[in-house]
mmCIF file of C-alpha atoms in Angstrom:
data_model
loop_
_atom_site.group_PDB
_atom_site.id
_atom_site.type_symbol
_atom_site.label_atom_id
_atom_site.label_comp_id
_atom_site.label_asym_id
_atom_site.label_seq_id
_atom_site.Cartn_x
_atom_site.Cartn_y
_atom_site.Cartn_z
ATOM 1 C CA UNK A 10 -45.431 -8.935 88.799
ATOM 2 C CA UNK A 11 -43.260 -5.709 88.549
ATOM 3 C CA UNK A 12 -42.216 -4.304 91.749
ATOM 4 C CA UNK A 13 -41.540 -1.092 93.451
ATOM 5 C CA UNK A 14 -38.269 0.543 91.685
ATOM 6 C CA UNK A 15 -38.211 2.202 95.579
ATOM 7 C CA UNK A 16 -37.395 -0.319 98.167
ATOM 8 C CA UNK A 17 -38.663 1.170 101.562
ATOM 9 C CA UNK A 18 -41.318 0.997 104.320
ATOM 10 C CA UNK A 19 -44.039 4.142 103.768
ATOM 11 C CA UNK A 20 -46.107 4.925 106.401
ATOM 12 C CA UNK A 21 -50.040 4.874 105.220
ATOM 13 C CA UNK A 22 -50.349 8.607 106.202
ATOM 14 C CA UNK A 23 -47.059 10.125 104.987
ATOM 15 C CA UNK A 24 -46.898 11.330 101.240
ATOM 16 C CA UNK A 25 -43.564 12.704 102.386
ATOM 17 C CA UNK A 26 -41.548 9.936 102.926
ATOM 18 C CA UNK A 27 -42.461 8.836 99.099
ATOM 19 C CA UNK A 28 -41.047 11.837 97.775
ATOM 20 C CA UNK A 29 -37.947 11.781 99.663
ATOM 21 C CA UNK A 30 -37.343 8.446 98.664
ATOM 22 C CA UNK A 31 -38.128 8.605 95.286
ATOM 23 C CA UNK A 32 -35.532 11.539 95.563
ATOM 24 C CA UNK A 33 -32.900 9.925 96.801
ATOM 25 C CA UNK A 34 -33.651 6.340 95.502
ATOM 26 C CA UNK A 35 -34.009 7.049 91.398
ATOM 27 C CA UNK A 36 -32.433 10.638 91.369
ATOM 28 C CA UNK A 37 -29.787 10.460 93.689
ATOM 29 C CA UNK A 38 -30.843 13.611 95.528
ATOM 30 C CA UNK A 39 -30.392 13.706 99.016
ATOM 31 C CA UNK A 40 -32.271 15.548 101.363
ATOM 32 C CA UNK A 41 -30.082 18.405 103.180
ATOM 33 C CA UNK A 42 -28.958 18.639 106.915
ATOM 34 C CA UNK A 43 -30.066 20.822 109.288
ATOM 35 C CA UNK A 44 -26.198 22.606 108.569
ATOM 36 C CA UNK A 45 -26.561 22.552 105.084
ATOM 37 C CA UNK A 46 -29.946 25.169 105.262
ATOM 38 C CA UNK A 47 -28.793 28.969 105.752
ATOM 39 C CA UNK A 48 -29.757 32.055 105.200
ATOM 40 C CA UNK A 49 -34.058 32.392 104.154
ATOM 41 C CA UNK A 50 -33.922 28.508 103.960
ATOM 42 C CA UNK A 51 -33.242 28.134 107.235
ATOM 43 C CA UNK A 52 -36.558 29.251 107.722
ATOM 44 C CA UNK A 53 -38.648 28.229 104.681
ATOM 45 C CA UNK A 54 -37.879 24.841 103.377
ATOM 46 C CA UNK A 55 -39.624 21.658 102.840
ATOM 47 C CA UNK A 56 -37.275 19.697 105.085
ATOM 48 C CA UNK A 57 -37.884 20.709 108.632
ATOM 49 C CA UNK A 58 -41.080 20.425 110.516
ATOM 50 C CA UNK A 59 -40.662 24.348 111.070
ATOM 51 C CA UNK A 60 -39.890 25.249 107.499
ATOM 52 C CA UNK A 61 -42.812 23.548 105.769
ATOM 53 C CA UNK A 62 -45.255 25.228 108.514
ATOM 54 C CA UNK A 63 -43.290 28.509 107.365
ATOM 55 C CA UNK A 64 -44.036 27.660 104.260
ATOM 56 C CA UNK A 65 -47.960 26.826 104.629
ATOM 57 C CA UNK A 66 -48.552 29.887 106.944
ATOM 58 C CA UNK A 67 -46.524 32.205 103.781
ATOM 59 C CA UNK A 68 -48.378 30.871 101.766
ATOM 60 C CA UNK A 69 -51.655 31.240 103.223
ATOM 61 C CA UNK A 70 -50.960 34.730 103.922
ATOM 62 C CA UNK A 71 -50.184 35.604 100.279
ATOM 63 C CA UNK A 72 -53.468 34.149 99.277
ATOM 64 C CA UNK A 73 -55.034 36.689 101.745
ATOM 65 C CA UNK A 74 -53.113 39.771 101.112
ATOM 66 C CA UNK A 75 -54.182 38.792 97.324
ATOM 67 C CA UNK A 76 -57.750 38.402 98.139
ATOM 68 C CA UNK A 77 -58.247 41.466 100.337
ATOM 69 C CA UNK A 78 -56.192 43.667 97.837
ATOM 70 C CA UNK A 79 -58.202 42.108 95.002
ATOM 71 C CA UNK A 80 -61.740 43.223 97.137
ATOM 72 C CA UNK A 81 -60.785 46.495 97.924
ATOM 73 C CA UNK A 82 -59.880 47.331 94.540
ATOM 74 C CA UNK A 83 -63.465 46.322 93.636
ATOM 75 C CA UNK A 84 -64.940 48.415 96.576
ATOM 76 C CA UNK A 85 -63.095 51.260 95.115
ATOM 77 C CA UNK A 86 -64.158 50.769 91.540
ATOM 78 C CA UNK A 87 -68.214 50.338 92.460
ATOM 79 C CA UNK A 88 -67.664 53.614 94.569
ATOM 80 C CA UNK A 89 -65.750 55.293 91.764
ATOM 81 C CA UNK A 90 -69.322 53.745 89.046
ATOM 82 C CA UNK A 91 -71.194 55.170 91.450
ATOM 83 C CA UNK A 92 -69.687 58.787 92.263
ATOM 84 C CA UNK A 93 -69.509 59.214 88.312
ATOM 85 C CA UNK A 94 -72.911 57.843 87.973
ATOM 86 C CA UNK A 95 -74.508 60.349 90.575
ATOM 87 C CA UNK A 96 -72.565 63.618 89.613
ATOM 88 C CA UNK B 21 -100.261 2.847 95.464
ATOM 89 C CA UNK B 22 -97.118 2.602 92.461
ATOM 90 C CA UNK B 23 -93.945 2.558 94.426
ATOM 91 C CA UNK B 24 -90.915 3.815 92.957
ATOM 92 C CA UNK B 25 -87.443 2.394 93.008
ATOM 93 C CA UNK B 26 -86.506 5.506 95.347
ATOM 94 C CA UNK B 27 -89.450 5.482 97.752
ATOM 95 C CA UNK B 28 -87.111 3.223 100.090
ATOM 96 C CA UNK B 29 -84.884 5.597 100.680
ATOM 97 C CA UNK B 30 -87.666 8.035 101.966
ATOM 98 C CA UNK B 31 -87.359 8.873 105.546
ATOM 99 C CA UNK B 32 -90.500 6.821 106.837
ATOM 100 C CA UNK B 33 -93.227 8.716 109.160
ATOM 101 C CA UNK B 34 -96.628 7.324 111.000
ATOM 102 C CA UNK B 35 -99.250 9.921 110.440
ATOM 103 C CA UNK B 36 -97.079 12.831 110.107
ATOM 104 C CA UNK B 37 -94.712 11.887 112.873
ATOM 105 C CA UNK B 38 -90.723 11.328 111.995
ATOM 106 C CA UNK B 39 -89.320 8.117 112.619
ATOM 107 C CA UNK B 40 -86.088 9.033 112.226
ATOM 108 C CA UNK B 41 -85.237 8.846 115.700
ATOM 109 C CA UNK B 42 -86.882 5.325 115.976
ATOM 110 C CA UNK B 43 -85.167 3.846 112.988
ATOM 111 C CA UNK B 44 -81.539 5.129 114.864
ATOM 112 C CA UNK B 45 -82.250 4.399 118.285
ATOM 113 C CA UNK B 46 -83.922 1.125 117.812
ATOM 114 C CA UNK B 47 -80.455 -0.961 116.787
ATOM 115 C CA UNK B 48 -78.856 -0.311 120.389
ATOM 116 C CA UNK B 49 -81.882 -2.571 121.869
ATOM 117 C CA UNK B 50 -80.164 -5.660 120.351
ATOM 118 C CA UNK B 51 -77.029 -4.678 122.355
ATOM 119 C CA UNK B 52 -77.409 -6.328 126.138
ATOM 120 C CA UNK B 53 -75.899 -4.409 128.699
ATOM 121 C CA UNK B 54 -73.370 -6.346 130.296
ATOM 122 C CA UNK B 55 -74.418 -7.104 134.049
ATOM 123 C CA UNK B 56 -72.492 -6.721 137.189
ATOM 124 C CA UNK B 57 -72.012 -10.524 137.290
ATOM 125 C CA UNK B 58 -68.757 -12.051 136.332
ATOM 126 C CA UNK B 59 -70.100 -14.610 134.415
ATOM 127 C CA UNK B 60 -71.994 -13.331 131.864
ATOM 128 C CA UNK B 61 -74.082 -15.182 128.824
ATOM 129 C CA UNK B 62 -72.451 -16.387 125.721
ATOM 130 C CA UNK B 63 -74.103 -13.595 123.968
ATOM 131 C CA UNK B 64 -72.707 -11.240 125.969
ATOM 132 C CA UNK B 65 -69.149 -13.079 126.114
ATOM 133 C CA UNK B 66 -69.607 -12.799 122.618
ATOM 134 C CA UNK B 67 -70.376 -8.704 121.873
ATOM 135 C CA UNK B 68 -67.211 -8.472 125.091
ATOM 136 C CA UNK B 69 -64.781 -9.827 123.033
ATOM 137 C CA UNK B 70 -65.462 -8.311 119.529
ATOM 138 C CA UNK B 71 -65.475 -4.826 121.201
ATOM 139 C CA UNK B 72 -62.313 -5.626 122.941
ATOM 140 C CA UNK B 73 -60.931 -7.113 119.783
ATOM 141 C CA UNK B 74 -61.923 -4.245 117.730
ATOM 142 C CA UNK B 75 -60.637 -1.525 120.241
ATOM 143 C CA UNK B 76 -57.912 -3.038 120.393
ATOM 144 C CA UNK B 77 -56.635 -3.218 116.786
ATOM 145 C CA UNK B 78 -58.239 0.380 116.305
ATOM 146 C CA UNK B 79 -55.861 2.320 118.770
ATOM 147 C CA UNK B 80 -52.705 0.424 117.860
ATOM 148 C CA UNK B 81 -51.025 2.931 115.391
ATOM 149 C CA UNK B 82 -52.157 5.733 117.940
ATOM 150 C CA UNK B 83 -50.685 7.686 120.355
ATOM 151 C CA UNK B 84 -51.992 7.735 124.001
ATOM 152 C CA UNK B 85 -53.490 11.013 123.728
ATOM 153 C CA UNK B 86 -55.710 9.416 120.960
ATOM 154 C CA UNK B 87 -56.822 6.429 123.336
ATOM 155 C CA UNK B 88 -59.747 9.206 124.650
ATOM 156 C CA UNK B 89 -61.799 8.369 121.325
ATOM 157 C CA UNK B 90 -61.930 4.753 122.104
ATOM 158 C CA UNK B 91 -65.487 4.932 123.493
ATOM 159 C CA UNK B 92 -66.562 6.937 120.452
ATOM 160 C CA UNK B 93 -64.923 5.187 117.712
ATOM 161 C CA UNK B 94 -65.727 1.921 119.023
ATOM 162 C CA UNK B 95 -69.249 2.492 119.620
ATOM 163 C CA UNK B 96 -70.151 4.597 116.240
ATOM 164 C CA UNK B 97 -68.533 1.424 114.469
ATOM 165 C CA UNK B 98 -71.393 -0.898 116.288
ATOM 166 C CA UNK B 99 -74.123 1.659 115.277
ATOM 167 C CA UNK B 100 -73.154 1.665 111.715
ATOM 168 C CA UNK B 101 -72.353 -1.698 111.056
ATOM 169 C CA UNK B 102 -75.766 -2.987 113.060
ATOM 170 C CA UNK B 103 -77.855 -0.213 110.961
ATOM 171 C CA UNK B 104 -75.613 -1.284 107.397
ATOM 172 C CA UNK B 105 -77.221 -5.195 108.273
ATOM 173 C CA UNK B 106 -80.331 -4.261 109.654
ATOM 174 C CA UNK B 107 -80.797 -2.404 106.345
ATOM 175 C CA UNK B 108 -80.302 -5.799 104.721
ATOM 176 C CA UNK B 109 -83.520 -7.243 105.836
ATOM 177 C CA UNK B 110 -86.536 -7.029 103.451
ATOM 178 C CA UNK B 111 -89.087 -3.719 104.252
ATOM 179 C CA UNK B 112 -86.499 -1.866 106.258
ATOM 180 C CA UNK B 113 -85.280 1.513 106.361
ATOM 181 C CA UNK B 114 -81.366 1.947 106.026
ATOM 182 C CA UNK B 115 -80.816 5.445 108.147
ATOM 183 C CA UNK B 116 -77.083 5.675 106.582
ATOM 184 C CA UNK B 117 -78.676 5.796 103.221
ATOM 185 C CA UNK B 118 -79.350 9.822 104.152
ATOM 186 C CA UNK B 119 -76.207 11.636 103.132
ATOM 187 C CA UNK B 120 -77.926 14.232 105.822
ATOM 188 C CA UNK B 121 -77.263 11.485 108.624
ATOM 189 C CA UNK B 122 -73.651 10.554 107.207
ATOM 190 C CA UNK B 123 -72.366 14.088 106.214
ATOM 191 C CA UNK B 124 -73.786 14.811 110.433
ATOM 192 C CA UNK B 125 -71.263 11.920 111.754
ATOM 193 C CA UNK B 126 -68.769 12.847 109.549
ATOM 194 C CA UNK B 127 -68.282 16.774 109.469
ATOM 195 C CA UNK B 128 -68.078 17.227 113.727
ATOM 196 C CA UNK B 129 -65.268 14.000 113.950
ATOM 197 C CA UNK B 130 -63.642 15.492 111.276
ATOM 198 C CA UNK B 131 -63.690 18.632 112.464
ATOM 199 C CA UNK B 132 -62.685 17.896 116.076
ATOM 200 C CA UNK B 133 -59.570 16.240 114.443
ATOM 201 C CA UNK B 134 -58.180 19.413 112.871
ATOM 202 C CA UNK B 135 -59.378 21.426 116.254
ATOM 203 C CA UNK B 136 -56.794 18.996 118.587
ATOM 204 C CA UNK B 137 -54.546 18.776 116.076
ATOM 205 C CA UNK B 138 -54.073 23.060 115.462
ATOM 206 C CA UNK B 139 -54.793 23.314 119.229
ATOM 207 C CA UNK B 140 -52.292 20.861 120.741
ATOM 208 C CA UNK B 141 -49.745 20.728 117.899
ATOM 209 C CA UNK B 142 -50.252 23.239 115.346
ATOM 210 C CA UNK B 143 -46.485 23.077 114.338
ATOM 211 C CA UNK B 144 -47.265 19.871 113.710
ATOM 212 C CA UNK B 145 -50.674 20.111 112.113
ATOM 213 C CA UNK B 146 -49.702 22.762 109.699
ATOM 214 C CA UNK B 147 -46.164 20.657 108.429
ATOM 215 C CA UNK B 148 -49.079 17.827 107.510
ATOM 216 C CA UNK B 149 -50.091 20.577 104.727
ATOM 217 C CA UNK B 150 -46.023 20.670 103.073
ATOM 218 C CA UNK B 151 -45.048 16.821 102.192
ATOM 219 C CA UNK B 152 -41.520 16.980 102.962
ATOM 220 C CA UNK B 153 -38.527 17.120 100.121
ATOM 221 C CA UNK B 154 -41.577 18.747 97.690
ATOM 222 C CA UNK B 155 -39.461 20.805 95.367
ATOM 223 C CA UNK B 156 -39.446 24.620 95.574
ATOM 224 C CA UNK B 157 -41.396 25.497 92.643
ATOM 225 C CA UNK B 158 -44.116 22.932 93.654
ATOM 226 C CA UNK B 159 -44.228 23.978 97.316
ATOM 227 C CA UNK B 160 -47.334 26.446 96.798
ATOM 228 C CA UNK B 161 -49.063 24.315 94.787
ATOM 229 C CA UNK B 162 -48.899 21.579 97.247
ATOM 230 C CA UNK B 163 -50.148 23.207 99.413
ATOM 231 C CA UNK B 164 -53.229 24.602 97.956
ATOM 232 C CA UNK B 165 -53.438 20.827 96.712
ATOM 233 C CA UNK B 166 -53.322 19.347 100.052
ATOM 234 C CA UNK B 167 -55.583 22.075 101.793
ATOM 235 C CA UNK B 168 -58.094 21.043 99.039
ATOM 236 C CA UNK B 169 -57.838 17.270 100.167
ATOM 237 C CA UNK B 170 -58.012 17.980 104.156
ATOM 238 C CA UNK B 171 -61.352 20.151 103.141
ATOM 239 C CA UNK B 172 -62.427 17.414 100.730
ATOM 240 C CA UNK B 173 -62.055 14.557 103.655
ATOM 241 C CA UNK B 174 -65.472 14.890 105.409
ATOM 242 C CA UNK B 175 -67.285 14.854 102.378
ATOM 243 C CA UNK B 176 -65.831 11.934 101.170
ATOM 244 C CA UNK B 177 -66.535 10.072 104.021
ATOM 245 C CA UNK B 178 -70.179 10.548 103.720
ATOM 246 C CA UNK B 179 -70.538 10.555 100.387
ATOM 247 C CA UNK B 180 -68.923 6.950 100.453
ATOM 248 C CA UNK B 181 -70.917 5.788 102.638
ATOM 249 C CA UNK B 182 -74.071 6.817 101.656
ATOM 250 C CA UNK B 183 -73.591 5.996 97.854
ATOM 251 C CA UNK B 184 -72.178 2.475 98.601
ATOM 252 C CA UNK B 185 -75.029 1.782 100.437
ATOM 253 C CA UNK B 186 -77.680 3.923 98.074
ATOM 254 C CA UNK B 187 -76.291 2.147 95.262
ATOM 255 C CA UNK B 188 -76.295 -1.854 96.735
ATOM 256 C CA UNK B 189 -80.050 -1.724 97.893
ATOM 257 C CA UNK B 190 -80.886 0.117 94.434
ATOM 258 C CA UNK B 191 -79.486 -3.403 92.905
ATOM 259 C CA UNK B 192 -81.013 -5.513 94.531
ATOM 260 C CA UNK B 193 -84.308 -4.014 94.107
ATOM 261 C CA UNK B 194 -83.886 -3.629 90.372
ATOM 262 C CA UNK B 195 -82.409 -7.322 90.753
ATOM 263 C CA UNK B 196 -85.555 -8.591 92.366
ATOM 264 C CA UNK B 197 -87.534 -6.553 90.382
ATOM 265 C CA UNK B 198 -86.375 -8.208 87.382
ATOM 266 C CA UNK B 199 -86.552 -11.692 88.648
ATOM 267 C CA UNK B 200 -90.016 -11.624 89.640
ATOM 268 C CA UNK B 201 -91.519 -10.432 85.974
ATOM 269 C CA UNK B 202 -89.209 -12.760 84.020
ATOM 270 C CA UNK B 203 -90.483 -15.520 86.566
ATOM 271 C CA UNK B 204 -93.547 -16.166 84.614
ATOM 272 C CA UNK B 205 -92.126 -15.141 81.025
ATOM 273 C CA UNK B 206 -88.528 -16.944 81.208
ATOM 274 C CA UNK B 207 -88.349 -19.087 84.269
ATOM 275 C CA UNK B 208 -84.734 -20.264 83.236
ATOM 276 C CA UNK B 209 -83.346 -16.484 82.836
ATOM 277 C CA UNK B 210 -85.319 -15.716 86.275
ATOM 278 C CA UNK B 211 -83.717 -18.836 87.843
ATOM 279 C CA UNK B 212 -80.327 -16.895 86.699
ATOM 280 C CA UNK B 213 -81.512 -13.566 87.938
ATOM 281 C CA UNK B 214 -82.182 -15.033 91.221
ATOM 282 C CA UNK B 215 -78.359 -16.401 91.858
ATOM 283 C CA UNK B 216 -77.154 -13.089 90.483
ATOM 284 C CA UNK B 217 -79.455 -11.450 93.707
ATOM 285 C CA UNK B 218 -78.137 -14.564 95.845
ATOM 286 C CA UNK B 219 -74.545 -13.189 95.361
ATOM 287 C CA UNK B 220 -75.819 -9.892 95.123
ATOM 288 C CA UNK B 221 -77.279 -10.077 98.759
ATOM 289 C CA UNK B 222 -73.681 -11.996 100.252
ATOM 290 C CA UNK B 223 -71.660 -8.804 98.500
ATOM 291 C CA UNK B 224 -74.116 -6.299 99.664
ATOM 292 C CA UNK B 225 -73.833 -8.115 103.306
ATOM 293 C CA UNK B 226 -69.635 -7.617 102.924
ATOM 294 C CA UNK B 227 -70.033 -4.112 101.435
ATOM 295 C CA UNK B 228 -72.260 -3.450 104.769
ATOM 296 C CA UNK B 229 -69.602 -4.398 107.123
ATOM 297 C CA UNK B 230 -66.409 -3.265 104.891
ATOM 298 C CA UNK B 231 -67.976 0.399 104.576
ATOM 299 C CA UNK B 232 -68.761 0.846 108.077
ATOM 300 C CA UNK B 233 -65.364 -0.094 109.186
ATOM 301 C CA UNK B 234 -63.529 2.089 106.431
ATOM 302 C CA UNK B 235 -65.357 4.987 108.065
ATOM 303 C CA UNK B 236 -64.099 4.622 111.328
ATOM 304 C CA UNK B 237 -60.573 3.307 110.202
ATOM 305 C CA UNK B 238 -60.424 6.646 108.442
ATOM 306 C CA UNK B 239 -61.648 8.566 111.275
ATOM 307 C CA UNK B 240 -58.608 6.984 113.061
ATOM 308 C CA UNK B 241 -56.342 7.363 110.635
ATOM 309 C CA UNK B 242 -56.950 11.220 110.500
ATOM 310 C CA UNK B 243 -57.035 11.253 114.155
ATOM 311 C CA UNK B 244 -53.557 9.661 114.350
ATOM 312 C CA UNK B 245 -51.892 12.377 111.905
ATOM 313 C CA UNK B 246 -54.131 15.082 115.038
ATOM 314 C CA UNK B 247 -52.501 13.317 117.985
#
C-alpha cells in the first residue's frame, strides 16, 4: 500500500497544516518568521493569524468596491437610455 | 387507491390535520425520564450511560467554551437516530426524509457557529477563510474557494441526510416490490430478492445510525473551528 510521501500528524479541520507541509516536506520551502515579513507583508501574508484575516477582509472589500462600481455604472447607463429615450 | 413509490415520503395528515408535529414529538415518549431515585431501572441505566458515553467522546476535541452545546448536540443526536430507526419499521413515516425538516436543523446550528465564532473570535474566524502557507497568487482564489465551502456547509448537511435516507427506503420498497411479483413467477429469483432486502434492511439499519451521527459530529467539528 503506498504511503504518504508527507510524514506528519494533520489535524481533521486544518487544510493549512497540509500545505505547509507539503511545502516544506517535497519542496523544501520553509515557511518565514515573524522577522523575516517586512514592509506590506508584515501585514498581508498567509503566515500569521493577522495577515491571512488581512488578507480575507482585502479581499472581500475588493469584491465590493467591484460590485458597487459595477452597479452604479449600470444605474448611470439605464438613466442615460432613459434621458435619451424621453428627450 | 394505486400508491406510488413516493407517496411514503408524503407528510401524512388525518382529515386535513398535519401530523407533522406528531410524527416528531412522538419518539421522545420512548425516552423515560430518569427519576429522583438513585437506583434507577436497567433501561434507564442503560439510555444513562450511552448519553454519558456519547457526550463524552463528542466534546473531547473541544474547547470549554464549546461544552455549552452539550445538551443540544447530545439530545438532537437521540432525536435523529430514534426517528432514522423508527423510520425502519414497516408503514411509518421517516420525518428526516423532508429536506424542509433537515435544511431547519441544519441552517440555525450552522449559523450560530459562524455568529460565536465572528463574535467571540473574529480574528480567528476570518484566518479559517486563508489556509496558511497558500501561495500569493492563489491567496484570492482561496478565499473565494473557501467562502464557497463555509456557505455550501449547511446545505450539505441536509441534503446528506435527507438523500441517504430518501434513497435507502426508496430500495427497499422497489426491493420488496420486486420480490413479491417474482414470488409467484420465479420463486428461486424471489428467494434471492428477499436476502438482497435482508441485507438491504441490516445496511439501511447502519446507514440510519452512521448518518445521524455524521450530522452531529459535523456540527461539532464546525463548532470546534467557532470556539
Amino acid at each position: 500500500m503506498p504511503t504518504s510521501p508527507v510524514k506528519t500528524r494533520i489535524p481533521l479541520t486544518s487544510f493549512g497544516h497540509l500545505i505547509t507541509e507539503v511545502k516544506r516536506q517535497l519542496l523544501g520551502i520553509e515557511a518565514p518568521t515573524s522577522v523575516e515579513l517586512i514592509g506590506w507583508r508584515k501585514y498581508f501574508n498567509s503566515y500569521t493569524l493577522q495577515g491571512r484575516r488581512n488578507c480575507v477582509l482585502a479581499t472581500y472589500g475588493i469584491f465590493a468596491v467591484t460590485a458597487a462600481a459595477y452597479w452604479m455604472h449600470r444605474q448611470n447607463n439605464k438613466e442615460k437610455q432613459a434621458s435619451s429615450s424621453t428627450g | 387507491m394505486m400508491l406510488s413509490f413516493f407517496d411514503q415520503f408524503m407528510s401524512p395528515t388525518y382529515l386535513g390535520i398535519p401530523l407533522m408535529a406528531l410524527a416528531l414529538t412522538l419518539p421522545w415518549v420512548l425516552y423515560p425520564t430518569p427519576s429522583a431515585r438513585w437506583l434507577n431501572n436497567r433501561f434507564l441505566a442503560l439510555q444513562g450511560w450511552f448519553i454519558n458515553r456519547f457526550t463524552q467522546q463528542l466534546l473531547l476535541p473541544l474547547s470549554l467554551g464549546g461544552h455549552k452545546w452539550a445538551a443540544l448536540l447530545t439530545s438532537l443526536m437521540i432525536f435523529l437516530i430514534t426517528i432514522n430507526m423508527l423510520g425502519l419499521l414497516p408503514y411509518t413515516f421517516t420525518p428526516t426524509t423532508q429536506l424542509s425538516l433537515n435544511l431547519g436543523l441544519a441552517v440555525p446550528l450552522w449559523l450560530a457557529t459562524v455568529l460565536i465564532g465572528m463574535r467571540n473570535q473574529p480574528t480567528h474566524a476570518l484566518g479559517h477563510l486563508l489556509p496558511e502557507g497558500t501561495p500569493g497568487p492563489l491567496i484570492p482564489v482561496l478565499i473565494i474557494i473557501e467562502t464557497i465551502s463555509l456557505f455550501i456547509r449547511p446545505l450539505a448537511l441536509g441534503v446528506r441526510l435527507t438523500a441517504n435516507l430518501t434513497a435507502g427506503h426508496l430500495l427497499i420498497q422497489l426491493i420488496a416490490t420486486a420480490a413479491f411479483v417474482l414470488l409467484p413467477l420465479m420463486p428461486v429469483v424471489a428467494i434471492l430478492t428477499s436476502t438482497v432486502l435482508v441485507l438491504l434492511t441490516l445496511l439501511e439499519v447502519a446507514v440510519a445510525m452512521i448518518q445521524a451521527y455524521v450530522f452531529v459530529l459535523l456540527l461539532s467539528l464546525y463548532l470546534q473551528e467557532n470556539v
